[in-house]
XYZ file of C-alpha atoms in Angstrom:
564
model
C 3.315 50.405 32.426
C 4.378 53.571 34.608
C 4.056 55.389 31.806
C 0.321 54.387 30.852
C -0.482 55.713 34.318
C 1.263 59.151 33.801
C -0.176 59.308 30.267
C -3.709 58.134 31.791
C -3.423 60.558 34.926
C -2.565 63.420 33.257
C -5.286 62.944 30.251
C -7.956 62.803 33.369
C -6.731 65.826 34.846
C -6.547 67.675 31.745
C -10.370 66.565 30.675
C -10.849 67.708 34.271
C -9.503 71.149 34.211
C -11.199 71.543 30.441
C -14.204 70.690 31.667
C -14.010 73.622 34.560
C -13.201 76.106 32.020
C -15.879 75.424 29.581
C -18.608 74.941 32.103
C -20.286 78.089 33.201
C -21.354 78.188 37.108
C -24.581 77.142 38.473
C -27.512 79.505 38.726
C -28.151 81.823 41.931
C -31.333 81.600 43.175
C -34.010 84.312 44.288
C -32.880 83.773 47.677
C -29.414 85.070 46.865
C -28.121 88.088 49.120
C -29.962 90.761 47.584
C -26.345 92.776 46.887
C -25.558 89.265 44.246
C -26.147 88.843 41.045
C -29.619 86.352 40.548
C -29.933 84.612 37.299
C -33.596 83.484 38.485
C -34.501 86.865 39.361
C -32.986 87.329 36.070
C -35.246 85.189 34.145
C -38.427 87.131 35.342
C -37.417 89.482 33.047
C -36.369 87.516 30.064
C -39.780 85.557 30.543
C -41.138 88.965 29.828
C -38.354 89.640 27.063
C -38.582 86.768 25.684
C -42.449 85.769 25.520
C -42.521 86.925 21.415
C -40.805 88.159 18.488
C -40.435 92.020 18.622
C -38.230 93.378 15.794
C -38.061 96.714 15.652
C -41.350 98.821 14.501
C -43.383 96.188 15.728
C -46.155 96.121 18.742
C -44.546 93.447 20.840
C -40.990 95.879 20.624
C -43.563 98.747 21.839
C -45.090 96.958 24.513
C -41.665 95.642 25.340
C -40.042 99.164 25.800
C -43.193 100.357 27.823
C -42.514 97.064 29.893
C -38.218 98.116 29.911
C -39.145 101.994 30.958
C -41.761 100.921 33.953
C -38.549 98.548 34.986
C -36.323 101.048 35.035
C -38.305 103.864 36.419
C -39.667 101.317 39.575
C -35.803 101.664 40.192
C -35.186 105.093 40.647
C -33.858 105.621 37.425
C -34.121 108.529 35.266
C -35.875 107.450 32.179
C -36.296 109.037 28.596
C -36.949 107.789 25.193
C -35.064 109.038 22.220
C -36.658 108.503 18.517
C -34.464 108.299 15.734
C -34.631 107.194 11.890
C -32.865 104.239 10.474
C -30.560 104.084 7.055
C -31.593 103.436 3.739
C -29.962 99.370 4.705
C -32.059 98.954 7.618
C -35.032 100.258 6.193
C -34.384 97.668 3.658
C -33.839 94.505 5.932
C -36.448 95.019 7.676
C -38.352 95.644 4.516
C -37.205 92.552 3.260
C -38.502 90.812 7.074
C -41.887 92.481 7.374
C -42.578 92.597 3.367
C -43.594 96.215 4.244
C -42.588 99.012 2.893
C -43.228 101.042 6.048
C -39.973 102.217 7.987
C -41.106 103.004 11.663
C -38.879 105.152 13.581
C -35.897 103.814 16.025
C -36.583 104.318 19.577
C -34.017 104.422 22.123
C -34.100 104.079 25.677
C -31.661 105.976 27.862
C -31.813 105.645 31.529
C -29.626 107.452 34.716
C -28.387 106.235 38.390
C -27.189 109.766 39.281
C -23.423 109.559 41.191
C -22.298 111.746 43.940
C -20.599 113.269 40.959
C -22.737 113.886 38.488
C -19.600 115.553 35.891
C -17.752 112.602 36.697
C -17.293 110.468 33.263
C -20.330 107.705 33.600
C -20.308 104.187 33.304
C -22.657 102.663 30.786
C -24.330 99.702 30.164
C -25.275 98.674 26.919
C -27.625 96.063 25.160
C -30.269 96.085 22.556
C -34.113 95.609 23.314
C -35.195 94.495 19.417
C -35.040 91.060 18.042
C -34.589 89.904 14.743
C -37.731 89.012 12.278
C -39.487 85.383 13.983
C -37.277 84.777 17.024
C -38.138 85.260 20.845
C -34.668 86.398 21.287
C -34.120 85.333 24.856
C -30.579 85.476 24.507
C -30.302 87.846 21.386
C -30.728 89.941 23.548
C -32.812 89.131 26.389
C -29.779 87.934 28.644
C -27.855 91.643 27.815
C -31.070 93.612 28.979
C -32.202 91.093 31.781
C -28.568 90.990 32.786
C -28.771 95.056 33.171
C -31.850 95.323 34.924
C -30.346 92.952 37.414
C -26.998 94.564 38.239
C -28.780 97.658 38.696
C -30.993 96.009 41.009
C -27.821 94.656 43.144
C -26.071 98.292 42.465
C -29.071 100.278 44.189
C -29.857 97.542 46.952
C -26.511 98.314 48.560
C -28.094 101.266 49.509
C -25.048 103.719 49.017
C -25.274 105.888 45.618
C -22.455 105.594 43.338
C -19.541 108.222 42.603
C -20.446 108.535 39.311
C -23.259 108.436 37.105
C -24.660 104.823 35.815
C -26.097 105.105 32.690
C -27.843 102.173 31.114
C -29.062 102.547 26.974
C -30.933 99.812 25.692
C -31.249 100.230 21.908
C -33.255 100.020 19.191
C -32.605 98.677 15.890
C -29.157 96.388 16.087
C -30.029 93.826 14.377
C -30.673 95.818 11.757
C -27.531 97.032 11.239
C -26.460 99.054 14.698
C -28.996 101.717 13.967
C -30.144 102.834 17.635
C -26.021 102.802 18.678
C -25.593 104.798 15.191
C -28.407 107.085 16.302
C -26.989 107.233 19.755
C -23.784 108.548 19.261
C -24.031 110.387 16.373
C -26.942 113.123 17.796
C -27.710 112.467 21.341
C -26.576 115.373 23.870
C -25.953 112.672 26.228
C -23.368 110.799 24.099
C -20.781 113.199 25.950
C -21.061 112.007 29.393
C -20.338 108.404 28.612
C -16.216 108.028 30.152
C -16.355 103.659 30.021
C -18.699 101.310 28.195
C -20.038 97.932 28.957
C -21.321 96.144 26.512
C -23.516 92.669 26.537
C -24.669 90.236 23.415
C -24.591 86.454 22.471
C -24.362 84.558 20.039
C -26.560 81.487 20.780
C -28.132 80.580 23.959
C -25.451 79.261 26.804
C -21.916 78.431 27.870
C -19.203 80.606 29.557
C -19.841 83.920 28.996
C -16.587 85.850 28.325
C -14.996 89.352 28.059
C -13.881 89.412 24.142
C -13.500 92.630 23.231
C -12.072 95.878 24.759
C -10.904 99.136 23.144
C -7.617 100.306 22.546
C -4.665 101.259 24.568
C -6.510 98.637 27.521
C -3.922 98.056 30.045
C -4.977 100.770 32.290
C -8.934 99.422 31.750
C -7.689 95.325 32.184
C -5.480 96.220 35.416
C -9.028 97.188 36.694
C -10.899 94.428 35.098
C -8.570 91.919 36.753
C -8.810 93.503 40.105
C -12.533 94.065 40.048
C -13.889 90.878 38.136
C -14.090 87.201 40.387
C -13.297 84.344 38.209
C -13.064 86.460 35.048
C -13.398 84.891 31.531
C -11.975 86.287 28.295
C -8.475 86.527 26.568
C -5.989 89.417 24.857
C -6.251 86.640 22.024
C -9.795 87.172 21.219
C -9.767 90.580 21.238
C -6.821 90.446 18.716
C -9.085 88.132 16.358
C -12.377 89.944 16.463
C -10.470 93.466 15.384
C -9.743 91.060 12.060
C -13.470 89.931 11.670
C -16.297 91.842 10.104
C -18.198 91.148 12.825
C -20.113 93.650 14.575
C -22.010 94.894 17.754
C -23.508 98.417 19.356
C -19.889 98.720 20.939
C -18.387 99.082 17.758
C -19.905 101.903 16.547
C -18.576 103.637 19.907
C -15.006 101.907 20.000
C -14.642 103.705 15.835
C -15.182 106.834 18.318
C -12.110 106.177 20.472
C -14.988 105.563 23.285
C -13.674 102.966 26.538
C -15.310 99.878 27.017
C -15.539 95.851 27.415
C -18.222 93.546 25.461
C -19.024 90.588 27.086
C -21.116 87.616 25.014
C -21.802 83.957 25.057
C -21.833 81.721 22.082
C -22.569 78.050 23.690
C -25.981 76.657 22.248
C -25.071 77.980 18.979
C -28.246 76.569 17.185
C -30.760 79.393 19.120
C -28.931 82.150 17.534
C -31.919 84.279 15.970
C -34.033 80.908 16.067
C -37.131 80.539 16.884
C -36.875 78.234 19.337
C -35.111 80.926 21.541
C -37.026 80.692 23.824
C -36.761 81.622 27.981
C -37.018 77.904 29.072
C -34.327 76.814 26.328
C -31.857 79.932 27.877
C -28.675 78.433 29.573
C -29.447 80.029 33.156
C -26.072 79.136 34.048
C -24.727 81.644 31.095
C -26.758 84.213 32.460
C -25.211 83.662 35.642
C -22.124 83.721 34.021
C -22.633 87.290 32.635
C -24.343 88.891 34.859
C -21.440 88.140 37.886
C -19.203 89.509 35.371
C -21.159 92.889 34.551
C -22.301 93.453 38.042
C -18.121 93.517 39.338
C -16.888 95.115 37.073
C -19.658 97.703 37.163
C -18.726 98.161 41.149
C -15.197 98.131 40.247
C -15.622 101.492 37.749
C -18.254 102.913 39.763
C -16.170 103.126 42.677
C -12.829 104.448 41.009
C -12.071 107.412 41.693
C -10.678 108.177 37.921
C -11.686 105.968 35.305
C -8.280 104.715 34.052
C -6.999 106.541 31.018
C -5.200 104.399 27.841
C -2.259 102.203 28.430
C -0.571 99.859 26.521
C -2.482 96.911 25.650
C -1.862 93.682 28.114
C -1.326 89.970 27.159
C -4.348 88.419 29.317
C -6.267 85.044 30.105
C -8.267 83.215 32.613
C -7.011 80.230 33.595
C -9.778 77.383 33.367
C -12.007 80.254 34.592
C -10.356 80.162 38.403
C -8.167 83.263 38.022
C -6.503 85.491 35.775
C -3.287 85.909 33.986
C -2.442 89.465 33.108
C 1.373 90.534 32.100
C 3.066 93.331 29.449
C 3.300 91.795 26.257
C 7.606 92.227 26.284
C 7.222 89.510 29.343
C 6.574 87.020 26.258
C 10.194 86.995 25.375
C 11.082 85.675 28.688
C 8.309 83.116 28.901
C 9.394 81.909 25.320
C 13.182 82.073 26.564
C 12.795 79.918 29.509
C 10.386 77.177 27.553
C 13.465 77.270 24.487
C 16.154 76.868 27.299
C 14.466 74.598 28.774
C 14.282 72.233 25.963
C 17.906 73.313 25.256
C 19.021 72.035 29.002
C 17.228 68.814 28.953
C 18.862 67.573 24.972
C 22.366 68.978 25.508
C 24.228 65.969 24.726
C 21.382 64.099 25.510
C 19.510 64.298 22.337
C 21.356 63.790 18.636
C 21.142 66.358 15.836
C 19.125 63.910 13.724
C 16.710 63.151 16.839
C 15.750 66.760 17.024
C 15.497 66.910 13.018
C 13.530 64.436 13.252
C 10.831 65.342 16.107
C 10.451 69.211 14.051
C 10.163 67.030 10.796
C 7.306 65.048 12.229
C 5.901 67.551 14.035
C 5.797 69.751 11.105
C 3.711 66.866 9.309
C 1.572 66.014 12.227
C 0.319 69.899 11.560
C 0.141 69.219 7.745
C -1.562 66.179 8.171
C -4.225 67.113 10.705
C -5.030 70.762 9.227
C -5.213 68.395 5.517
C -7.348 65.964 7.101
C -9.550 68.398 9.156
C -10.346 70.506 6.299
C -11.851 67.572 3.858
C -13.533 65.721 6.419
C -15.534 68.808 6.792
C -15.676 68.725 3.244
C -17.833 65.547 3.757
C -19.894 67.538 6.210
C -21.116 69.837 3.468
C -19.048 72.817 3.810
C -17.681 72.648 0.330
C -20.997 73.236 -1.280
C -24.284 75.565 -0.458
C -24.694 75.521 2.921
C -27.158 77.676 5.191
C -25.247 79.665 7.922
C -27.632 79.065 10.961
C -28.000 75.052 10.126
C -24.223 74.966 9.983
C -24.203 76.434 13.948
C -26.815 73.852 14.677
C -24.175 71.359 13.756
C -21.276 72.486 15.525
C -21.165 70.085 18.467
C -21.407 67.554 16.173
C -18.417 69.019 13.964
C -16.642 69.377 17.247
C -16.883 65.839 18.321
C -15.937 65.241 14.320
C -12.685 67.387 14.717
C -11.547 65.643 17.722
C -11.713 62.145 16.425
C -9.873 63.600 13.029
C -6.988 64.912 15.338
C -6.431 61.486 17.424
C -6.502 59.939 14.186
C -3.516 61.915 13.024
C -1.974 61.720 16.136
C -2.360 57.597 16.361
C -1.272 57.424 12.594
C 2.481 59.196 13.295
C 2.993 58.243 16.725
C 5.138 55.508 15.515
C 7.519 58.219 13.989
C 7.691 60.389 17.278
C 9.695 58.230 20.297
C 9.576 59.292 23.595
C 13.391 60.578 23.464
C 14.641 63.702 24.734
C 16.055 64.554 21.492
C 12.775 63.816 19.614
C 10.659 65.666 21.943
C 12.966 69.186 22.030
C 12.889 68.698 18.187
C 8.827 68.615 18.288
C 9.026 71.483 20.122
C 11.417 73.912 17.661
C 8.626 74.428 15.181
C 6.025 75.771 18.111
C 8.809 77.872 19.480
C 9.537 79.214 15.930
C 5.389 79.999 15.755
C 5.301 81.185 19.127
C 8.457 83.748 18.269
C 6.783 85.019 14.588
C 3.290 85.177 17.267
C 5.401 87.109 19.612
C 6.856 89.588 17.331
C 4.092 90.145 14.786
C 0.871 90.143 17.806
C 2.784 89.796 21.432
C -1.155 89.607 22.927
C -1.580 86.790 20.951
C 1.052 84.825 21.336
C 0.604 83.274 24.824
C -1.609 80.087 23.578
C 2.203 79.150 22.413
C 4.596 80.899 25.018
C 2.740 79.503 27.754
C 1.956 75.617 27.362
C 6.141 75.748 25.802
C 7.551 77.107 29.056
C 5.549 74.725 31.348
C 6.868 71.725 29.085
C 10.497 73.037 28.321
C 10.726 73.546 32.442
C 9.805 70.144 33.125
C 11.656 68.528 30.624
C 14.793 70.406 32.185
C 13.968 69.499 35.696
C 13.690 65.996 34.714
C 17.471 66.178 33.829
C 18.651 67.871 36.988
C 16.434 66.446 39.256
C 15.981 62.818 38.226
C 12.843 61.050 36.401
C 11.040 61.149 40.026
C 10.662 64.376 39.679
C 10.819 65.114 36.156
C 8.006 62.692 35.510
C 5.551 64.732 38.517
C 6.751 67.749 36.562
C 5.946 66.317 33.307
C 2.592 65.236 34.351
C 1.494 68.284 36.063
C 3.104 70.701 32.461
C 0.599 68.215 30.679
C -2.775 68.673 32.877
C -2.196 72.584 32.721
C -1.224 72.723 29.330
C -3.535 70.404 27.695
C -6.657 70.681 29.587
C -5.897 74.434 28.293
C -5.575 73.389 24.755
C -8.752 70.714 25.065
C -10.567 74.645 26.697
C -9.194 76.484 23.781
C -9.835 74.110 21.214
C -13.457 73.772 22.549
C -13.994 77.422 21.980
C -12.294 78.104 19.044
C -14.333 75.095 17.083
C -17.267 76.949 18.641
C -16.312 80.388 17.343
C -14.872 79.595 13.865
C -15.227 75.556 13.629
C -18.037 75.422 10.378
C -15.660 77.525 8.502
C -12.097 76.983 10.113
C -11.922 73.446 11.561
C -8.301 73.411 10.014
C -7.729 75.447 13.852
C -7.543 72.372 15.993
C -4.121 71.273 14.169
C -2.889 74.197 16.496
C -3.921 73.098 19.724
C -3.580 69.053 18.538
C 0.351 70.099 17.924
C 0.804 71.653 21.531
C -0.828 69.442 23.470
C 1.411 66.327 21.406
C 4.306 68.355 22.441
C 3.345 67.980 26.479
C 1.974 64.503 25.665
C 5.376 62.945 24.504
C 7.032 62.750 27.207
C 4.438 60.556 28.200
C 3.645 58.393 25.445
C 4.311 54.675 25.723
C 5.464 52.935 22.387
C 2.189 51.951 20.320
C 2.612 48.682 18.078
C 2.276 49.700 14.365
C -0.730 47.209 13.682
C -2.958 48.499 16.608
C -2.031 52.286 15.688
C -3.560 51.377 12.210
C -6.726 49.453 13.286
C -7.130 52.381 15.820
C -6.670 55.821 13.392
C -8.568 53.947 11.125
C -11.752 53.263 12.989
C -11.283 56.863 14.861
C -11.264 58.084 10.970
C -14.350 55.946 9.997
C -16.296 57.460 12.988
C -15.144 61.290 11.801
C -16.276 60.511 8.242
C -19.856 58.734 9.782
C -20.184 61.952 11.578
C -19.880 64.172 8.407
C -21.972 62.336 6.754
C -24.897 62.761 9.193
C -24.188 66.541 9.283
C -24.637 66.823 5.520
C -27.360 64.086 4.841
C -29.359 65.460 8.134
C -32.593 67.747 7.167
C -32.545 71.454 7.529
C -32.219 71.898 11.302
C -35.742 73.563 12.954
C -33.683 76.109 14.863
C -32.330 77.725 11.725
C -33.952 81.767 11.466
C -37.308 82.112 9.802
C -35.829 84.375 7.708
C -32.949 82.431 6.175
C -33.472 82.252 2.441
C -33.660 78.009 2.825
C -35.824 77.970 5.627
């Protein structure tokens, strides 16, 4: 029985924590010091954003940038437009949009805050004004431009100028393949002065907004982002993956150039990306908020440096739950690994049996199998095995989501029975994470953490249950498993966000940790009820695929998709 309460304590406080983390903050209001970032004073601008369709070439993009330029100007900015002409691939999707052969030109707008030192490197904020063909785009990318306007609002109502230049360029043309940042810094005189960029998109239309991509050599840069940012949100994980995706955004064509900078994006409401139901009122306002807080420190923070920091080694770095953040060298990894594999070590010495610790890897090895199997042809079910459009598929992901988590507990009911709460048995489950977090370690130390991490708070309280007593052990125990899973349940939230349609196979990752830090805690489960349970959590997985693939075409997906 005390160990129903540990197991049910710790699952509450893990849900608890996960539920922080993937939550973005409430909306300030207009009557927010003046100095703060607004999200409602915000949305004034993205009503005006975000009141039509205005792809590039078009008269709601022209009236839009006249709109932009007053904005800017009524600020004491230094405004100027820069034309520019496309590439032969833009031309052609937005050829292939308008069913025109006409290719208008690329307009640019590039705005100053002049510094005290005006040859001091500037700071630059970056988003694009154009939408893609039929949606309102108040996210895509209202929220980056709203969120600009905004923190240059805040910057000049402290009523000191800055040491150094703030640029802002809002361009033209991204969504049709980068072609006002292409524009930008291949030609413009300007291009020169830029020392740091930051960079805003999303993908969708709420949830946490979060840091996910910096250049290289970013210690120097992250030491500042820590210091400068409250309640920061990104991870040294996520900018490892997005280097390996073909994914793209106006940053990129500077960070090829060796240019500084941080990109900042939400991806929450993932059915409004380029829909046409993204619209101002359907904006998360508490993404916004999540952003623009983000942006407007960090923007203080190089503003007021007296150097902009040069390149540094790259950092292993996360928030935690959104509270704080977590920023170490990557060789620190080794250590964190070495305590969580000593720790298991301490608490099995002649405690645990050679064929109890074969036996908890074994398992634990096929509880990864299993799940990643299992994962990957439920979504089979779903429709992902056959034609499926891209933008429907996002408008399903919080169903697919809910369909991965009941596939994991399934797995995790179903081979329960072959994982006892023994020390030995636990330590074993542990070996093949350890050996992951090690190859992690060695082949991408920045990415390795989502394993170092979780295994050193377990290993630790695993070992201080066997010097300390179960009293203790079992608080430590409980509090390794709220930390460590609630991160997991966070991480596995965002990763079925990011990659779920395509990668659901993911979750066996997080599933596997979190059973790890669960063990300890697990009362026996009779075989019969384990059955009845995986098999109904199974049933409900499957029922959920099935909607997803017998559901019509979703009315968010883009006007322009080839099954719309």
């Amino acid at each position: 029985m005390r160990n129903w309460w540990a197991l049910l304590v710790a699952m509450v406080g893990a849900i608890v924590l996960a539920i922080v983390a993937t939550t973005p903050p409430g909306p300030a209001g207009s009557g927010a010091a003046a100095t703060a970032f607004s999200a409602t004073r915000a949305m004034a601008d993205i009503r005006e954003i975000g009141r039509a369709p205005h792809p590039t070439g078009s008269q709601e993009d022209a009236a839009l940038r006249a709109y932009l330029v007053t904005r800017l100007q009524g600020m004491g900015l230094e405004v100027a437009t820069a034309a520019g002409a496309m590439d032969a691939a833009g031309a052609e999707r937005l050829a292939n949009w308008s069913k025109s052969n006409a290719t208008p030109p690329l307009t640019n707008i590039v705005a100053v805050l002049p510094g005290r030192d005006r040859a001091a490197p500037a700071v630059l904020l970056m988003a694009h004004h154009d939408s893609v063909w039929g949606s309102p785009a108040a996210a895509d990318d209202g929220a980056g431009v709203a969120s600009i306007l905004e923190t240059v609002r805040a910057i000049k109502a402290s009523g000191q100028q800055p040491q150094r230049d703030l640029m802002v360029l809002l361009t033209d043309g991204e969504e049709l393949g980068l072609e006002g940042a292409k524009a930008f810094f291949a030609g413009d005189p300007r291009r020169g002065h830029v020392g740091v960029i930051v960079n805003l998109e999303t993908r969708g239309g709420g949830g946490r907004a979060s840091m996910f991509e910096t250049g290289s050599d970013n210690g120097a840069m992250m030491d500042l982002f820590g210091r400068s940012v409250s309640r920061p949100v990104g991870t040294s994980l996520s900018v490892f993956i997005y280097k390996k995706l073909p994914n793209s955004t106006d940053y990129t064509i500077a960070k090829n150039l060796g240019v500084p900078g941080f990109n900042f994006a939400f991806i929450g409401r993932p059915e409004l990306y380029h829909s046409p139901l993204a619209t101002p009122d359907r904006l998360d306002q508490g993404a916004l908020q999540d952003m623009g807080r983000q942006v407007l420190d960090l923007t203080r923070g190089l503003l007021a440096a007296p150097a902009l920091p040069g390149k540094a080694p790259d950092r292993v770095f996360f928030d935690a739950f959104g509270l704080f953040f977590v920023s170490y060298a990557p060789a620190l990894g080794w250590l964190i690994l070495l305590l969580g594999a000593g720790g298991y070590a301490v608490a099995a010495w002649r405690r645990g049996t050679v064929g109890e610790v074969a036996n908890g890897a074994g398992v634990l090895l096929g509880l990864i199998v299993a799940s990643g199997l299992a994962l990957y042809l439920v979504n089979l079910v779903s429709g992902a095995g056959g034609h499926t459009n891209y933008y429907d598929r996002l408008a399903a992901i919080p169903r697919l989501q809910v369909q991965a988590l009941l596939v994991c507990l399934a797995v995790l009911v179903t081979l329960r029975r072959w994982l006892p709460s023994n020390v030995g048995t636990i330590a074993g489950a542990a070996v093949p994470l350890l050996a992951l977090g090690t190859f992690a370690q060695a082949a991408a130390p920045t990415a390795a953490y989502p394993f170092a991490v979780p295994l050193m708070l377990g290993g630790l309280a695993l070992a201080l249950d066997r010097v300390a007593g179960r009293r203790a052990g079992l608080i430590a125990t409980m509090i390794a498993a709220i930390l460590g899973v609630g991160y997991m349940l966070g991480f596995g939230f965002f990763l079925l966000q990011a990659v779920g349609p395509g990668m659901p196979i993911i979750a066996a990752v997080p599933l596997a940790i979190s059973t790890v830090l669960l063990l300890p805690l697990m009362p026996a489960v009779e075989r019969r009820r384990a059955t009845m349970a995986s098999a109904l959590l199974l049933a409900c997985a499957v029922g959920i695929a099935l909607w997803v693939l017998l559901d019509p075409l979703a009315p968010s997906v883009a006007v322009y998709s080839s099954d719309h």
